[in-house]
Structure formats: structure tokens, C-alpha cells
PDB file of C-alpha atoms in Angstrom:
ATOM      1  CA  UNK A 176      42.697  78.035  72.251  1.00  0.00           C
ATOM      2  CA  UNK A 177      43.638  81.656  70.861  1.00  0.00           C
ATOM      3  CA  UNK A 178      43.352  84.223  73.169  1.00  0.00           C
ATOM      4  CA  UNK A 179      41.838  87.732  72.797  1.00  0.00           C
ATOM      5  CA  UNK A 180      43.317  90.851  71.999  1.00  0.00           C
ATOM      6  CA  UNK A 181      43.747  93.245  74.942  1.00  0.00           C
ATOM      7  CA  UNK A 182      42.678  96.755  73.171  1.00  0.00           C
ATOM      8  CA  UNK A 183      39.937  95.368  70.947  1.00  0.00           C
ATOM      9  CA  UNK A 184      39.309  92.094  72.129  1.00  0.00           C
ATOM     10  CA  UNK A 185      38.985  89.946  69.594  1.00  0.00           C
ATOM     11  CA  UNK A 186      40.566  86.725  68.958  1.00  0.00           C
ATOM     12  CA  UNK A 187      44.511  87.079  67.945  1.00  0.00           C
ATOM     13  CA  UNK A 188      45.655  84.628  65.636  1.00  0.00           C
ATOM     14  CA  UNK A 189      49.302  83.366  65.628  1.00  0.00           C
ATOM     15  CA  UNK A 190      49.973  85.227  62.502  1.00  0.00           C
ATOM     16  CA  UNK A 191      49.154  88.491  63.626  1.00  0.00           C
ATOM     17  CA  UNK A 192      49.630  87.769  67.723  1.00  0.00           C
ATOM     18  CA  UNK A 193      51.932  90.345  70.035  1.00  0.00           C
ATOM     19  CA  UNK A 194      52.821  88.809  73.177  1.00  0.00           C
ATOM     20  CA  UNK A 195      53.887  92.092  74.921  1.00  0.00           C
ATOM     21  CA  UNK A 196      53.044  93.525  78.485  1.00  0.00           C
ATOM     22  CA  UNK A 197      51.792  90.314  79.568  1.00  0.00           C
ATOM     23  CA  UNK A 198      48.919  90.454  77.286  1.00  0.00           C
ATOM     24  CA  UNK A 199      48.070  89.570  73.336  1.00  0.00           C
ATOM     25  CA  UNK A 200      47.854  92.221  70.888  1.00  0.00           C
ATOM     26  CA  UNK A 201      46.824  92.520  67.097  1.00  0.00           C
ATOM     27  CA  UNK A 202      49.687  94.243  65.323  1.00  0.00           C
ATOM     28  CA  UNK A 203      47.607  97.194  64.190  1.00  0.00           C
ATOM     29  CA  UNK A 204      45.770  97.124  68.014  1.00  0.00           C
ATOM     30  CA  UNK A 205      49.653  97.480  69.878  1.00  0.00           C
ATOM     31  CA  UNK A 206      50.098 101.556  69.586  1.00  0.00           C
ATOM     32  CA  UNK A 207      50.777 104.273  71.874  1.00  0.00           C
ATOM     33  CA  UNK A 208      48.179 105.680  73.992  1.00  0.00           C
ATOM     34  CA  UNK A 209      48.312 108.771  73.163  1.00  0.00           C
ATOM     35  CA  UNK A 210      49.340 109.558  69.475  1.00  0.00           C
ATOM     36  CA  UNK A 211      48.271 106.225  68.367  1.00  0.00           C
ATOM     37  CA  UNK A 212      51.644 105.702  66.642  1.00  0.00           C
ATOM     38  CA  UNK A 213      52.296 101.738  65.504  1.00  0.00           C
ATOM     39  CA  UNK A 214      54.810 100.072  67.997  1.00  0.00           C
ATOM     40  CA  UNK A 215      56.772  97.246  68.180  1.00  0.00           C
ATOM     41  CA  UNK A 216      58.932  95.164  70.196  1.00  0.00           C
ATOM     42  CA  UNK A 217      62.110  97.925  69.468  1.00  0.00           C
ATOM     43  CA  UNK A 218      60.989 100.874  70.339  1.00  0.00           C
ATOM     44  CA  UNK A 219      57.701 100.357  72.678  1.00  0.00           C
ATOM     45  CA  UNK A 220      57.769 101.681  76.347  1.00  0.00           C
ATOM     46  CA  UNK A 221      55.621 100.384  78.690  1.00  0.00           C
ATOM     47  CA  UNK A 222      54.469 101.975  81.817  1.00  0.00           C
ATOM     48  CA  UNK A 223      51.439 100.533  84.266  1.00  0.00           C
ATOM     49  CA  UNK A 224      51.281  97.839  81.652  1.00  0.00           C
ATOM     50  CA  UNK A 225      50.564 100.033  78.606  1.00  0.00           C
ATOM     51  CA  UNK A 226      52.538 100.702  75.704  1.00  0.00           C
ATOM     52  CA  UNK A 227      54.129 104.053  74.917  1.00  0.00           C
ATOM     53  CA  UNK A 228      56.240 105.948  72.331  1.00  0.00           C
ATOM     54  CA  UNK A 229      59.657 107.774  73.546  1.00  0.00           C
ATOM     55  CA  UNK A 230      57.557 111.374  73.038  1.00  0.00           C
ATOM     56  CA  UNK A 231      54.694 110.157  75.172  1.00  0.00           C
ATOM     57  CA  UNK A 232      56.052 107.769  77.980  1.00  0.00           C
ATOM     58  CA  UNK A 233      54.746 109.403  81.605  1.00  0.00           C
ATOM     59  CA  UNK A 234      57.089 110.903  83.344  1.00  0.00           C
ATOM     60  CA  UNK A 235      57.570 110.850  87.136  1.00  0.00           C
ATOM     61  CA  UNK A 236      57.329 114.602  88.624  1.00  0.00           C
ATOM     62  CA  UNK A 237      58.208 115.411  91.914  1.00  0.00           C
ATOM     63  CA  UNK A 238      56.074 117.368  94.276  1.00  0.00           C
ATOM     64  CA  UNK A 239      58.024 121.165  96.321  1.00  0.00           C
ATOM     65  CA  UNK A 240      56.643 121.043  99.423  1.00  0.00           C
ATOM     66  CA  UNK A 241      56.781 124.443 101.414  1.00  0.00           C
ATOM     67  CA  UNK A 242      58.367 124.882 104.835  1.00  0.00           C
ATOM     68  CA  UNK A 243      55.539 125.735 106.509  1.00  0.00           C
ATOM     69  CA  UNK A 244      55.752 125.647 110.369  1.00  0.00           C
ATOM     70  CA  UNK A 245      53.810 122.242 110.619  1.00  0.00           C
ATOM     71  CA  UNK A 246      56.217 120.391 107.951  1.00  0.00           C
ATOM     72  CA  UNK A 247      59.219 121.943 110.670  1.00  0.00           C
ATOM     73  CA  UNK A 248      57.642 120.746 113.456  1.00  0.00           C
ATOM     74  CA  UNK A 249      57.023 117.162 112.009  1.00  0.00           C
ATOM     75  CA  UNK A 250      60.635 117.212 111.141  1.00  0.00           C
ATOM     76  CA  UNK A 251      62.054 118.213 113.872  1.00  0.00           C
ATOM     77  CA  UNK A 252      59.779 115.509 115.536  1.00  0.00           C
ATOM     78  CA  UNK A 253      61.280 112.868 113.399  1.00  0.00           C
ATOM     79  CA  UNK A 254      65.201 113.939 114.179  1.00  0.00           C
ATOM     80  CA  UNK A 255      64.191 113.788 118.087  1.00  0.00           C
ATOM     81  CA  UNK A 256      63.023 110.306 117.355  1.00  0.00           C
ATOM     82  CA  UNK A 257      65.763 109.460 115.251  1.00  0.00           C
ATOM     83  CA  UNK A 258      68.442 110.474 118.139  1.00  0.00           C
ATOM     84  CA  UNK A 259      66.183 108.706 120.728  1.00  0.00           C
ATOM     85  CA  UNK A 260      66.456 105.609 118.904  1.00  0.00           C
ATOM     86  CA  UNK A 261      70.063 106.059 118.048  1.00  0.00           C
ATOM     87  CA  UNK A 262      70.411 106.756 121.998  1.00  0.00           C
ATOM     88  CA  UNK A 263      68.780 103.346 122.811  1.00  0.00           C
ATOM     89  CA  UNK A 264      70.641 101.475 120.866  1.00  0.00           C
ATOM     90  CA  UNK A 265      73.912 103.132 122.112  1.00  0.00           C
ATOM     91  CA  UNK A 266      73.180 102.027 125.711  1.00  0.00           C
ATOM     92  CA  UNK A 267      72.099  98.535 124.216  1.00  0.00           C
ATOM     93  CA  UNK A 268      75.398  97.960 122.782  1.00  0.00           C
ATOM     94  CA  UNK A 269      77.246  99.053 126.203  1.00  0.00           C
ATOM     95  CA  UNK A 270      79.486  96.446 127.601  1.00  0.00           C
ATOM     96  CA  UNK A 271      79.246  93.755 124.650  1.00  0.00           C
ATOM     97  CA  UNK A 272      82.742  93.252 124.645  1.00  0.00           C
ATOM     98  CA  UNK A 273      83.770  96.292 122.341  1.00  0.00           C
ATOM     99  CA  UNK A 274      84.932  99.663 122.850  1.00  0.00           C
ATOM    100  CA  UNK A 275      86.128 102.945 120.124  1.00  0.00           C
ATOM    101  CA  UNK A 276      89.929 103.405 120.828  1.00  0.00           C
ATOM    102  CA  UNK A 277      91.378 106.474 119.613  1.00  0.00           C
ATOM    103  CA  UNK A 278      94.358 105.636 117.082  1.00  0.00           C
ATOM    104  CA  UNK A 279      97.203 108.055 119.020  1.00  0.00           C
ATOM    105  CA  UNK A 280     100.642 107.554 118.337  1.00  0.00           C
ATOM    106  CA  UNK A 281     101.649 106.186 121.833  1.00  0.00           C
ATOM    107  CA  UNK A 282      98.853 103.350 120.975  1.00  0.00           C
ATOM    108  CA  UNK A 283     100.670 102.974 117.622  1.00  0.00           C
ATOM    109  CA  UNK A 284     104.418 103.169 119.112  1.00  0.00           C
ATOM    110  CA  UNK A 285     103.329 100.631 121.399  1.00  0.00           C
ATOM    111  CA  UNK A 286     101.223  98.482 119.042  1.00  0.00           C
ATOM    112  CA  UNK A 287     104.510  98.475 116.674  1.00  0.00           C
ATOM    113  CA  UNK A 288     106.823  97.223 120.107  1.00  0.00           C
ATOM    114  CA  UNK A 289     104.166  94.378 120.333  1.00  0.00           C
ATOM    115  CA  UNK A 290     104.455  93.276 117.160  1.00  0.00           C
ATOM    116  CA  UNK A 291     108.712  93.875 116.844  1.00  0.00           C
ATOM    117  CA  UNK A 292     108.690  91.232 120.288  1.00  0.00           C
ATOM    118  CA  UNK A 293     106.224  88.994 118.531  1.00  0.00           C
ATOM    119  CA  UNK A 294     108.377  88.545 115.785  1.00  0.00           C
ATOM    120  CA  UNK A 295     111.723  88.195 117.782  1.00  0.00           C
ATOM    121  CA  UNK A 296     109.973  85.708 119.928  1.00  0.00           C
ATOM    122  CA  UNK A 297     108.622  83.865 117.171  1.00  0.00           C
ATOM    123  CA  UNK A 298     112.577  83.626 115.610  1.00  0.00           C
ATOM    124  CA  UNK A 299     114.285  82.597 118.736  1.00  0.00           C
ATOM    125  CA  UNK A 300     111.926  79.140 118.903  1.00  0.00           C
ATOM    126  CA  UNK A 301     112.020  78.842 115.163  1.00  0.00           C
ATOM    127  CA  UNK A 302     116.039  78.905 115.833  1.00  0.00           C
ATOM    128  CA  UNK A 303     115.801  76.743 118.907  1.00  0.00           C
ATOM    129  CA  UNK A 304     113.596  74.326 117.026  1.00  0.00           C
ATOM    130  CA  UNK A 305     116.170  73.897 114.064  1.00  0.00           C
ATOM    131  CA  UNK A 306     119.156  73.558 116.178  1.00  0.00           C
ATOM    132  CA  UNK A 307     117.735  71.214 118.654  1.00  0.00           C
ATOM    133  CA  UNK A 308     119.042  71.393 122.347  1.00  0.00           C
ATOM    134  CA  UNK A 309     121.280  73.778 123.150  1.00  0.00           C
ATOM    135  CA  UNK A 310     124.948  72.920 124.071  1.00  0.00           C
ATOM    136  CA  UNK A 311     125.139  74.153 127.504  1.00  0.00           C
ATOM    137  CA  UNK A 312     123.000  71.493 128.300  1.00  0.00           C
ATOM    138  CA  UNK A 313     125.724  68.831 127.837  1.00  0.00           C
ATOM    139  CA  UNK A 314     128.048  70.780 129.814  1.00  0.00           C
ATOM    140  CA  UNK A 315     126.204  70.470 133.409  1.00  0.00           C
ATOM    141  CA  UNK A 316     127.455  67.111 133.982  1.00  0.00           C
ATOM    142  CA  UNK A 317     130.979  68.387 133.284  1.00  0.00           C
ATOM    143  CA  UNK A 318     131.136  71.347 135.456  1.00  0.00           C
ATOM    144  CA  UNK A 319     129.508  69.173 138.553  1.00  0.00           C
ATOM    145  CA  UNK A 320     132.286  66.588 138.115  1.00  0.00           C
ATOM    146  CA  UNK A 321     134.785  69.326 137.954  1.00  0.00           C
ATOM    147  CA  UNK A 322     133.314  70.953 141.111  1.00  0.00           C
ATOM    148  CA  UNK A 323     133.161  67.324 142.972  1.00  0.00           C
ATOM    149  CA  UNK A 324     136.921  66.858 141.965  1.00  0.00           C
ATOM    150  CA  UNK A 325     138.185  70.150 143.241  1.00  0.00           C
ATOM    151  CA  UNK A 326     136.401  69.618 146.486  1.00  0.00           C
ATOM    152  CA  UNK A 327     139.961  68.882 148.454  1.00  0.00           C
ATOM    153  CA  UNK A 328     142.559  71.844 147.912  1.00  0.00           C
ATOM    154  CA  UNK A 329     144.674  74.190 149.982  1.00  0.00           C
ATOM    155  CA  UNK A 330     143.487  76.810 152.854  1.00  0.00           C
ATOM    156  CA  UNK A 331     144.703  79.566 150.705  1.00  0.00           C
ATOM    157  CA  UNK A 332     142.332  78.421 147.680  1.00  0.00           C
ATOM    158  CA  UNK A 333     139.620  77.452 149.566  1.00  0.00           C
ATOM    159  CA  UNK A 334     139.107  81.369 150.563  1.00  0.00           C
ATOM    160  CA  UNK A 335     139.728  82.932 147.111  1.00  0.00           C
ATOM    161  CA  UNK A 336     136.172  83.123 145.306  1.00  0.00           C
ATOM    162  CA  UNK A 337     135.942  81.233 141.685  1.00  0.00           C
ATOM    163  CA  UNK A 338     137.310  83.907 138.973  1.00  0.00           C
ATOM    164  CA  UNK A 339     134.426  85.190 136.446  1.00  0.00           C
ATOM    165  CA  UNK A 340     134.950  87.235 133.502  1.00  0.00           C
ATOM    166  CA  UNK A 341     133.606  90.590 133.686  1.00  0.00           C
ATOM    167  CA  UNK A 342     130.421  91.463 132.175  1.00  0.00           C
ATOM    168  CA  UNK A 343     131.207  95.189 131.506  1.00  0.00           C
ATOM    169  CA  UNK A 344     132.550  94.225 127.994  1.00  0.00           C
ATOM    170  CA  UNK A 345     130.316  91.468 126.861  1.00  0.00           C
ATOM    171  CA  UNK A 346     132.095  88.349 124.504  1.00  0.00           C
ATOM    172  CA  UNK A 347     131.231  84.820 124.001  1.00  0.00           C
ATOM    173  CA  UNK A 348     134.381  83.302 126.150  1.00  0.00           C
ATOM    174  CA  UNK A 349     134.869  79.423 125.082  1.00  0.00           C
ATOM    175  CA  UNK A 350     135.459  77.089 127.513  1.00  0.00           C
ATOM    176  CA  UNK A 351     139.345  77.304 128.602  1.00  0.00           C
ATOM    177  CA  UNK A 352     141.529  74.069 129.105  1.00  0.00           C
ATOM    178  CA  UNK A 353     142.820  73.097 132.840  1.00  0.00           C
ATOM    179  CA  UNK A 354     145.866  74.234 133.669  1.00  0.00           C
ATOM    180  CA  UNK A 355     148.549  71.614 134.493  1.00  0.00           C
ATOM    181  CA  UNK A 356     149.452  72.255 138.319  1.00  0.00           C
ATOM    182  CA  UNK A 357     152.450  70.666 139.755  1.00  0.00           C
ATOM    183  CA  UNK A 358     152.048  67.424 142.207  1.00  0.00           C
ATOM    184  CA  UNK A 359     153.630  67.035 145.394  1.00  0.00           C
ATOM    185  CA  UNK A 360     154.532  63.709 146.321  1.00  0.00           C
ATOM    186  CA  UNK A 361     152.439  61.825 144.047  1.00  0.00           C
ATOM    187  CA  UNK A 362     149.682  63.964 144.923  1.00  0.00           C
ATOM    188  CA  UNK A 363     148.237  66.610 141.837  1.00  0.00           C
ATOM    189  CA  UNK A 364     146.040  69.491 142.667  1.00  0.00           C
ATOM    190  CA  UNK A 365     143.156  69.891 140.849  1.00  0.00           C
ATOM    191  CA  UNK A 366     142.548  72.898 138.854  1.00  0.00           C
ATOM    192  CA  UNK A 367     139.805  75.666 139.910  1.00  0.00           C
ATOM    193  CA  UNK A 368     136.568  75.517 137.813  1.00  0.00           C
ATOM    194  CA  UNK A 369     136.385  78.098 135.629  1.00  0.00           C
ATOM    195  CA  UNK A 370     132.829  79.385 134.896  1.00  0.00           C
ATOM    196  CA  UNK A 371     131.384  79.989 131.615  1.00  0.00           C
ATOM    197  CA  UNK A 372     129.236  83.365 130.657  1.00  0.00           C
ATOM    198  CA  UNK A 373     127.431  83.563 127.727  1.00  0.00           C
ATOM    199  CA  UNK A 374     126.599  87.083 126.345  1.00  0.00           C
ATOM    200  CA  UNK A 375     126.217  88.986 123.122  1.00  0.00           C
ATOM    201  CA  UNK A 376     128.695  89.272 120.728  1.00  0.00           C
ATOM    202  CA  UNK A 377     131.155  92.212 121.844  1.00  0.00           C
ATOM    203  CA  UNK A 378     131.228  95.416 119.874  1.00  0.00           C
ATOM    204  CA  UNK A 379     131.362  99.259 119.886  1.00  0.00           C
ATOM    205  CA  UNK A 380     130.180 100.229 123.406  1.00  0.00           C
ATOM    206  CA  UNK A 381     128.041 102.878 122.480  1.00  0.00           C
ATOM    207  CA  UNK A 382     126.053 105.071 125.570  1.00  0.00           C
ATOM    208  CA  UNK A 383     122.233 105.655 125.304  1.00  0.00           C
ATOM    209  CA  UNK A 384     119.895 107.443 127.856  1.00  0.00           C
ATOM    210  CA  UNK A 385     116.592 105.909 128.573  1.00  0.00           C
ATOM    211  CA  UNK A 386     113.938 108.192 128.049  1.00  0.00           C
ATOM    212  CA  UNK A 387     110.844 105.871 129.355  1.00  0.00           C
ATOM    213  CA  UNK A 388     110.515 103.696 131.929  1.00  0.00           C
ATOM    214  CA  UNK A 389     110.844  99.702 130.999  1.00  0.00           C
ATOM    215  CA  UNK A 390     109.939  96.571 132.742  1.00  0.00           C
ATOM    216  CA  UNK A 391     111.582  93.315 131.386  1.00  0.00           C
ATOM    217  CA  UNK A 392     109.292  90.993 129.382  1.00  0.00           C
ATOM    218  CA  UNK A 393     111.077  88.127 128.876  1.00  0.00           C
ATOM    219  CA  UNK A 394     114.021  86.529 130.845  1.00  0.00           C
ATOM    220  CA  UNK A 395     116.939  87.961 128.548  1.00  0.00           C
ATOM    221  CA  UNK A 396     115.493  91.325 128.728  1.00  0.00           C
ATOM    222  CA  UNK A 397     116.394  94.196 131.299  1.00  0.00           C
ATOM    223  CA  UNK A 398     114.707  96.831 133.408  1.00  0.00           C
ATOM    224  CA  UNK A 399     115.244 100.513 133.620  1.00  0.00           C
ATOM    225  CA  UNK A 400     113.935 103.777 134.438  1.00  0.00           C
ATOM    226  CA  UNK A 401     113.550 106.771 132.817  1.00  0.00           C
ATOM    227  CA  UNK A 402     116.896 108.408 132.898  1.00  0.00           C
ATOM    228  CA  UNK A 403     119.194 104.994 133.076  1.00  0.00           C
ATOM    229  CA  UNK A 404     122.496 105.025 131.224  1.00  0.00           C
ATOM    230  CA  UNK A 405     122.832 101.919 129.071  1.00  0.00           C
ATOM    231  CA  UNK A 406     126.488 101.362 128.165  1.00  0.00           C
ATOM    232  CA  UNK A 407     128.047  98.860 125.674  1.00  0.00           C
ATOM    233  CA  UNK A 408     125.198  99.054 123.620  1.00  0.00           C
ATOM    234  CA  UNK A 409     125.084  97.027 120.356  1.00  0.00           C
ATOM    235  CA  UNK A 410     122.114  96.980 117.611  1.00  0.00           C
ATOM    236  CA  UNK A 411     120.509  93.664 117.165  1.00  0.00           C
ATOM    237  CA  UNK A 412     117.749  94.345 114.319  1.00  0.00           C
ATOM    238  CA  UNK A 413     115.470  97.906 113.444  1.00  0.00           C
ATOM    239  CA  UNK A 414     113.772  97.198 117.276  1.00  0.00           C
ATOM    240  CA  UNK A 415     115.764  96.019 119.646  1.00  0.00           C
ATOM    241  CA  UNK A 416     119.376  96.655 120.871  1.00  0.00           C
ATOM    242  CA  UNK A 417     121.887  94.834 123.286  1.00  0.00           C
ATOM    243  CA  UNK A 418     123.172  96.663 126.692  1.00  0.00           C
ATOM    244  CA  UNK A 419     124.068  96.667 130.463  1.00  0.00           C
ATOM    245  CA  UNK A 420     122.213  99.022 132.280  1.00  0.00           C
ATOM    246  CA  UNK A 421     124.924 101.025 134.237  1.00  0.00           C
ATOM    247  CA  UNK A 422     122.232 101.793 137.682  1.00  0.00           C
ATOM    248  CA  UNK A 423     122.032  97.938 138.544  1.00  0.00           C
ATOM    249  CA  UNK A 424     124.470  96.135 136.178  1.00  0.00           C
ATOM    250  CA  UNK A 425     121.874  94.016 134.408  1.00  0.00           C
ATOM    251  CA  UNK A 426     122.715  93.378 131.132  1.00  0.00           C
ATOM    252  CA  UNK A 427     120.203  92.006 128.080  1.00  0.00           C
ATOM    253  CA  UNK A 428     117.993  92.741 125.457  1.00  0.00           C
ATOM    254  CA  UNK A 429     116.026  96.863 125.310  1.00  0.00           C
ATOM    255  CA  UNK A 430     113.710  98.114 123.058  1.00  0.00           C
ATOM    256  CA  UNK A 431     115.623 100.682 120.813  1.00  0.00           C
ATOM    257  CA  UNK A 432     112.361 103.279 120.689  1.00  0.00           C
ATOM    258  CA  UNK A 433     112.863 103.732 125.141  1.00  0.00           C
ATOM    259  CA  UNK A 434     116.324 104.847 124.706  1.00  0.00           C
ATOM    260  CA  UNK A 435     118.158 107.807 122.815  1.00  0.00           C
ATOM    261  CA  UNK A 436     122.349 107.665 122.177  1.00  0.00           C
ATOM    262  CA  UNK A 437     124.012 110.574 124.440  1.00  0.00           C
TER     263      UNK A 437
END
């Protein structure tokens, strides 16, 4: 069944049918509503489902509103309502687990220090997992056997404390071989045990002064206070050093941004 033309209402045959704007038109009836210029599918413009040419296409116009006292009052009232809604939403969002924190230089420094600590711990755990159990575990049975065998000694040697390597100049000390002691009537005196202390590699011996208080976060770190002197300082990386606190005598790792060179 052939449809009717949207303009003249007559039957539209397929040879003269134009399907546009959800309607069917004769080719001669498909013209501009204003100037009656015949249009086609390439040059028409639709407005409210009516064809127009480019020159007579309706343009939207905006109405100018004067700032009368009534309009100003309505504008002020709408702004007040917007502020009230904002405050209501702000009160509802309180205590929901988030807060706005200013990105101050102090917070940036703390964040950088935490990232460095996390990176160092990650590398330590990675090295431990790659190297397996540490060599110090196998030395424990030998140390116990040495202490048991040295329980009988002369009274003069029992009063002397065991010798330790001083910690003022930290260095890796390898176990020393036991010295041969003279024997008396078939009895051979056992040698005194030598304690093995493990510390960081020896180096420059620089001196630094603490500019902030710091509490150790791990066993291999040291605590200090503002103004303490750190001696025998050695640089480990950009964020960490190794040294001895002169006031307490503790030796370990410390953050580099908490101290300054003397």
C-alpha cells in the first residue's frame, strides 16, 4: 500500500517518493516552508519535522532578563539553597573514613622516608630468601661446645672477662683460629672463646649531628635525639646511613635526612 504525501495528502508512488523526517513526500512537495525552494536529501535542514533551506532555517534566540529586584532576590535565594545542600552533604560525609590532608613539606618528607624504609625492608627480605639461612646459625653449636670445654681454667683467667672487638670502628671480623696453649703434665689448657661481632663495613669515620628525634623502627636501627652526635658514619644509599650514636654507644642504621654533616 502506497503512503500519502505529508504536504498535499495524495498517494505517493515509489518513483516520486522521498522518505525524510519520518514522513513521505512527493519530490515537488519537499520544499522549504518559507521560500518554497525545492529541496533534496543533501541540502535540507529539518526543524520540528519540517524541511527548511539553509537561509530560512529557524535560529534559536535567547531572551535577555533584566536584573530586577525580584530576579535578584530569586538568585540569592537559589544560592542560599545551594549552600544549605552543600553543608548538609558535608555533614553527612563526616566520619566516613576519609579526610582532606594538606600536602605540606613535612608530610612529603615523611612519605618519602616511609617509601625508603619499605624499599630497604623489601630488599633485605629478598636477599634473605635468595641466600637461604644465614651463616651465623651454624656457628651456635660450635660456640656452645667451646664454652663448655673452657669451663675449667686457672683462677686468674676466670676473673678476666672475655675479650670483645670494640664497636667504635665497625668492621666485619672473621673467626680467628684457636691459639695453641702449653700443656702441664699431659693437661692441655683450652683456649678462651672469642666472641664474633658482626657490623657494617669499616670506612671513613665521618661525624654527623642529629637535627630531629628518631625512634628505631627495626632491630638494626638506632634511636637518637635532636643534637646527638653520630660518629663513624658510612653512606649505605641515598636514604640511609650506618653509624654509632656517641651519647648511647648504639650502632646501627639511621635515616640520612634526619642528620647533617658537622
